[in-house]
Amino acid sequence: MRRFLSVLVFASLTLRAADPAEIKIWPEGAPGQMTPPSPATQEFLRTKAGKTTITNIHEPTITVFQPAKPNGTSIIVAPGGGYVFLSAVHEGTQVCEWLTTIGVTGILLKYRTPTRDDAAPHEKPAADAAQAIKLVRQKAAEWHLDPQRIGLLGFSAGGNLLAHLACDRSVAMERPNFGVMIYGGGFIDYKEPTKLKEGFTVPADAPPMFLACAHGDGQNATASTVLYLEYKKHNIPCELHLFTQGGHGFGMRAENKPINAWPQRCADWMKSMGWLQP
């Protein structure tokens, strides 16, 4: 009986060790105060949130998904949700699980939400992403990662977060070594959508970027195109994919449309950039 119990304990510990580890990124508490959600934000939550979305995140975390054979590259995944909630499955855990199949360590970021009512809704989430990058660099040796091969993959609001973190130089923060933006936007002038909004620029040291979006996804397709052209001006590596159909929020869903192949196109890009080699 004692041996049987020992086997059970060992099996339990083994399974527990295999589970993704969730880690607080601000052990002493995240800086700043959260703004109470307005009636409009509460209505957004009521009408838009689903069973797999999460919100009211005051203690941001990362959850680490390690592949069987890490190639040294890691990608922090920032789900979308309008800075109100996080679509934590098809734009989160499923993405991290896919990354492990190509040898990349997937790291799910649960950034602070809701921040929609803040004057700059991206600021707290961007600070959380920067802190996550800093933490991953600190843990790089322990997690068998290259501290100079850390990417940030953002969907929708997570893509807006990525744009600000990659391009905003007004605040000194940790930056990703490359970015993947899937239907991101919110950084162009809505009155003149072929231009970036006032105060947003692409610096010469912006990280390489992969962009994917659907043609009919509001102004996000225009935003992706404008961002690509700004990257082109600086001759910074950038790849843009615009698909005729796909809408918004497809994430990792399999709907048998060309746009659903974006993960393979992204993997091809990462391979061409040398980030899938050990």
Coordinates of C-alpha atoms in Angstrom, one line a residue:
M1 CA 0.0 0.0 0.0
R2 CA 2.8 2.4 0.9
R3 CA 4.5 1.8 -2.4
F4 CA 1.2 2.3 -4.2
L5 CA 0.7 5.7 -2.4
S6 CA 4.3 6.7 -3.4
V7 CA 3.6 5.9 -7.0
L8 CA 0.4 8.1 -6.8
V9 CA 2.3 11.0 -5.3
F10 CA 5.1 10.7 -7.9
A11 CA 2.5 10.6 -10.7
S12 CA 0.7 13.6 -9.2
L13 CA 3.9 15.6 -9.0
T14 CA 4.9 14.6 -12.5
L15 CA 1.6 15.8 -13.9
R16 CA 1.7 19.0 -11.9
A17 CA 5.2 19.7 -13.1
A18 CA 4.0 19.3 -16.7
D19 CA 1.3 21.9 -16.3
P20 CA 2.0 25.4 -17.5
A21 CA 3.3 27.6 -14.7
E22 CA 1.5 30.8 -13.9
I23 CA 3.7 33.6 -12.4
K24 CA 2.8 37.0 -11.1
I25 CA 4.8 39.6 -13.0
W26 CA 4.5 42.3 -10.4
P27 CA 5.2 40.4 -7.1
E28 CA 4.8 43.7 -5.1
G29 CA 1.6 44.7 -6.9
A30 CA 1.1 46.4 -10.3
P31 CA 1.8 50.1 -10.3
G32 CA -1.0 52.6 -10.6
Q33 CA -4.7 52.4 -9.8
M34 CA -7.4 50.7 -11.8
T35 CA -10.2 52.9 -13.0
P36 CA -13.7 51.6 -12.0
P37 CA -15.6 50.4 -15.1
S38 CA -18.1 52.9 -16.5
P39 CA -21.6 51.9 -17.4
A40 CA -20.5 51.8 -21.1
T41 CA -17.7 49.3 -20.2
Q42 CA -20.1 47.3 -18.1
E43 CA -22.5 47.1 -21.1
F44 CA -19.6 46.1 -23.3
L45 CA -18.9 43.2 -20.9
R46 CA -22.5 42.2 -20.7
T47 CA -23.0 42.1 -24.5
K48 CA -19.5 41.1 -25.8
A49 CA -17.9 38.8 -23.2
G50 CA -18.2 35.1 -23.7
K51 CA -17.7 31.9 -21.6
T52 CA -13.9 31.8 -22.3
T53 CA -13.2 35.5 -21.7
I54 CA -11.7 36.8 -18.5
T55 CA -11.7 40.3 -17.0
N56 CA -11.1 42.2 -13.7
I57 CA -7.4 41.4 -13.9
H58 CA -5.7 43.4 -11.2
E59 CA -2.7 41.1 -10.7
P60 CA -1.2 40.4 -14.2
T61 CA 0.5 37.1 -14.8
I62 CA 2.3 35.0 -17.4
T63 CA 1.7 31.3 -18.0
V64 CA 4.6 29.5 -19.6
F65 CA 3.9 26.7 -22.1
Q66 CA 7.2 24.9 -22.8
P67 CA 7.7 22.7 -25.8
A68 CA 9.3 19.3 -25.5
K69 CA 12.4 20.6 -27.4
P70 CA 12.7 24.3 -27.0
N71 CA 14.5 26.1 -29.8
G72 CA 15.4 29.1 -27.7
T73 CA 12.7 31.4 -29.1
S74 CA 9.8 32.5 -26.9
I75 CA 6.7 34.5 -27.7
I76 CA 4.5 36.4 -25.2
V77 CA 0.8 36.2 -26.4
A78 CA -1.5 39.2 -25.7
P79 CA -5.1 38.3 -26.4
G80 CA -7.6 40.9 -27.6
G81 CA -10.8 42.1 -26.0
G82 CA -11.1 45.8 -26.5
Y83 CA -9.1 46.5 -23.3
V84 CA -12.2 45.3 -21.4
F85 CA -11.6 41.5 -21.3
L86 CA -9.3 38.9 -22.7
S87 CA -10.3 36.3 -25.2
A88 CA -8.0 33.9 -23.4
V89 CA -8.6 30.7 -25.4
H90 CA -8.7 31.1 -29.2
E91 CA -6.4 34.1 -28.8
G92 CA -4.5 32.8 -25.9
T93 CA -4.0 29.2 -24.7
Q94 CA -4.6 27.7 -28.1
V95 CA -2.0 30.0 -29.6
C96 CA 0.6 29.1 -26.9
E97 CA -0.1 25.4 -27.5
W98 CA 0.4 25.9 -31.3
L99 CA 3.7 27.7 -30.6
T100 CA 5.0 24.7 -28.7
T101 CA 4.5 22.5 -31.8
I102 CA 7.1 24.6 -33.6
G103 CA 9.6 24.5 -30.7
V104 CA 8.7 28.0 -29.5
T105 CA 8.0 28.6 -25.8
G106 CA 4.5 30.2 -25.7
I107 CA 3.9 32.6 -22.8
L108 CA 0.3 33.7 -22.2
L109 CA 0.1 37.3 -20.8
K110 CA -2.9 38.2 -18.6
Y111 CA -2.6 41.9 -18.7
R112 CA -4.8 44.3 -16.6
T113 CA -8.4 44.8 -17.7
P114 CA -10.6 46.7 -18.0
T115 CA -8.6 49.8 -18.9
R116 CA -11.0 51.1 -21.6
D117 CA -12.0 54.1 -19.5
D118 CA -8.4 55.3 -19.0
A119 CA -7.2 58.3 -20.9
A120 CA -4.7 56.0 -22.6
P121 CA -6.2 52.5 -22.4
H122 CA -3.0 50.8 -23.7
E123 CA -0.6 52.2 -21.0
K124 CA -1.2 49.6 -18.2
P125 CA -1.4 46.7 -20.6
A126 CA 1.8 47.9 -22.4
A127 CA 3.6 48.2 -19.0
D128 CA 2.5 44.7 -18.1
A129 CA 3.9 43.4 -21.4
A130 CA 7.2 45.2 -20.9
Q131 CA 7.4 43.7 -17.4
A132 CA 6.7 40.3 -18.8
I133 CA 9.5 40.7 -21.3
K134 CA 11.8 41.8 -18.5
L135 CA 10.9 38.7 -16.4
V136 CA 11.4 36.3 -19.4
R137 CA 14.9 37.8 -20.0
Q138 CA 15.7 37.3 -16.3
K139 CA 14.5 33.7 -16.5
A140 CA 16.0 33.0 -19.9
A141 CA 18.8 30.7 -18.8
E142 CA 16.5 28.8 -16.4
W143 CA 13.9 28.3 -19.2
H144 CA 16.4 27.5 -21.9
L145 CA 15.6 30.6 -23.8
D146 CA 17.6 33.2 -25.8
P147 CA 17.1 36.6 -24.2
Q148 CA 17.4 38.2 -27.6
R149 CA 14.7 36.0 -29.3
I150 CA 11.6 37.2 -27.4
G151 CA 8.6 38.0 -29.5
L152 CA 5.3 39.6 -28.7
L153 CA 2.1 38.4 -30.5
G154 CA -1.0 40.5 -30.1
F155 CA -4.6 40.2 -31.3
S156 CA -6.8 43.2 -31.7
A157 CA -6.3 45.3 -28.5
G158 CA -3.2 43.1 -27.9
G159 CA -2.0 44.2 -31.3
N160 CA -2.5 47.8 -30.3
L161 CA -0.6 47.1 -27.2
L162 CA 2.2 45.6 -29.3
A163 CA 2.3 48.7 -31.6
H164 CA 2.7 51.0 -28.7
L165 CA 5.4 48.9 -27.0
A166 CA 7.3 48.4 -30.2
C167 CA 7.2 52.0 -31.4
D168 CA 6.6 54.4 -28.4
R169 CA 10.0 55.8 -27.2
S170 CA 8.5 58.3 -24.8
V171 CA 8.9 55.8 -21.9
A172 CA 11.9 53.6 -21.3
M173 CA 10.6 50.0 -21.3
E174 CA 11.7 46.6 -22.3
R175 CA 11.0 45.9 -26.0
P176 CA 10.3 42.6 -27.8
N177 CA 12.9 41.5 -30.4
F178 CA 10.1 41.0 -32.9
G179 CA 6.3 41.3 -33.1
V180 CA 3.4 39.5 -34.6
M181 CA 0.2 41.6 -35.0
I182 CA -3.0 39.9 -35.9
Y183 CA -5.9 42.3 -36.7
G184 CA -4.4 45.1 -34.6
G185 CA -5.2 48.8 -35.0
G186 CA -6.1 51.9 -33.2
F187 CA -2.9 53.8 -34.1
I188 CA -4.0 55.7 -37.3
D189 CA -5.8 59.0 -37.6
Y190 CA -9.5 58.2 -38.0
K191 CA -10.1 61.4 -40.0
E192 CA -7.2 60.6 -42.3
P193 CA -6.8 56.9 -42.0
T194 CA -3.8 56.7 -44.4
K195 CA -1.8 58.5 -41.7
L196 CA -0.6 57.6 -38.2
K197 CA -2.4 59.3 -35.4
E198 CA -0.7 62.3 -33.9
G199 CA 2.1 61.3 -31.5
F200 CA 2.5 57.8 -32.9
T201 CA 5.6 57.2 -35.0
V202 CA 7.7 54.2 -36.1
P203 CA 11.3 54.7 -35.0
A204 CA 14.3 53.4 -36.9
D205 CA 14.9 50.8 -34.2
A206 CA 11.4 49.3 -34.2
P207 CA 11.5 45.5 -34.0
P208 CA 10.8 43.3 -37.1
M209 CA 7.0 42.7 -37.5
F210 CA 4.6 40.2 -39.1
L211 CA 1.1 41.6 -39.9
A212 CA -2.1 39.7 -40.8
C213 CA -5.6 41.1 -41.2
A214 CA -8.8 40.7 -43.2
H215 CA -9.7 43.2 -45.9
G216 CA -13.2 43.8 -44.4
D217 CA -12.0 44.3 -40.8
G218 CA -12.9 48.0 -40.5
Q219 CA -9.9 50.2 -40.4
N220 CA -7.6 47.5 -39.1
A221 CA -6.6 46.5 -42.7
T222 CA -5.7 50.1 -43.4
A223 CA -3.8 50.3 -40.1
S224 CA -1.7 47.2 -41.0
T225 CA -0.9 48.7 -44.4
V226 CA 0.1 52.1 -43.1
L227 CA 2.3 50.4 -40.4
Y228 CA 3.9 48.3 -43.1
L229 CA 4.7 51.3 -45.3
E230 CA 6.2 53.1 -42.3
Y231 CA 8.4 50.1 -41.7
K232 CA 9.4 50.1 -45.4
K233 CA 10.6 53.7 -45.1
H234 CA 13.1 52.6 -42.5
N235 CA 13.9 49.3 -44.3
I236 CA 12.9 47.3 -41.2
P237 CA 12.0 43.7 -41.9
C238 CA 8.2 43.5 -42.1
E239 CA 5.8 41.0 -43.7
L240 CA 2.1 41.9 -44.4
H241 CA -0.7 39.5 -45.2
L242 CA -4.2 40.9 -46.2
F243 CA -6.9 38.3 -46.8
T244 CA -10.1 39.0 -48.7
Q245 CA -12.3 37.2 -46.1
G246 CA -12.0 36.5 -42.5
G247 CA -13.6 39.3 -40.5
H248 CA -12.4 40.0 -36.9
G249 CA -11.6 37.8 -34.0
F250 CA -10.9 34.6 -35.8
G251 CA -7.8 33.8 -33.7
M252 CA -6.9 30.1 -34.0
R253 CA -10.4 29.0 -35.1
A254 CA -10.4 26.5 -38.0
E255 CA -13.0 27.8 -40.5
N256 CA -11.4 26.6 -43.7
K257 CA -10.7 30.1 -45.1
P258 CA -7.3 31.2 -46.4
I259 CA -6.9 33.6 -43.4
N260 CA -7.0 30.6 -41.0
A261 CA -3.6 29.6 -42.4
W262 CA -1.9 32.7 -40.8
P263 CA -0.1 30.5 -38.2
Q264 CA 1.7 28.7 -41.0
R265 CA 2.6 31.9 -42.8
C266 CA 3.8 33.3 -39.5
A267 CA 5.9 30.2 -38.9
D268 CA 7.4 30.5 -42.4
W269 CA 8.3 34.1 -41.6
M270 CA 9.9 33.2 -38.3
K271 CA 11.9 30.4 -40.0
S272 CA 13.1 32.9 -42.6
M273 CA 14.2 35.2 -39.9
G274 CA 16.2 32.5 -38.1
W275 CA 14.0 32.2 -35.0
L276 CA 13.0 28.6 -35.4
Q277 CA 16.6 27.2 -35.5
P278 CA 18.0 25.9 -32.2

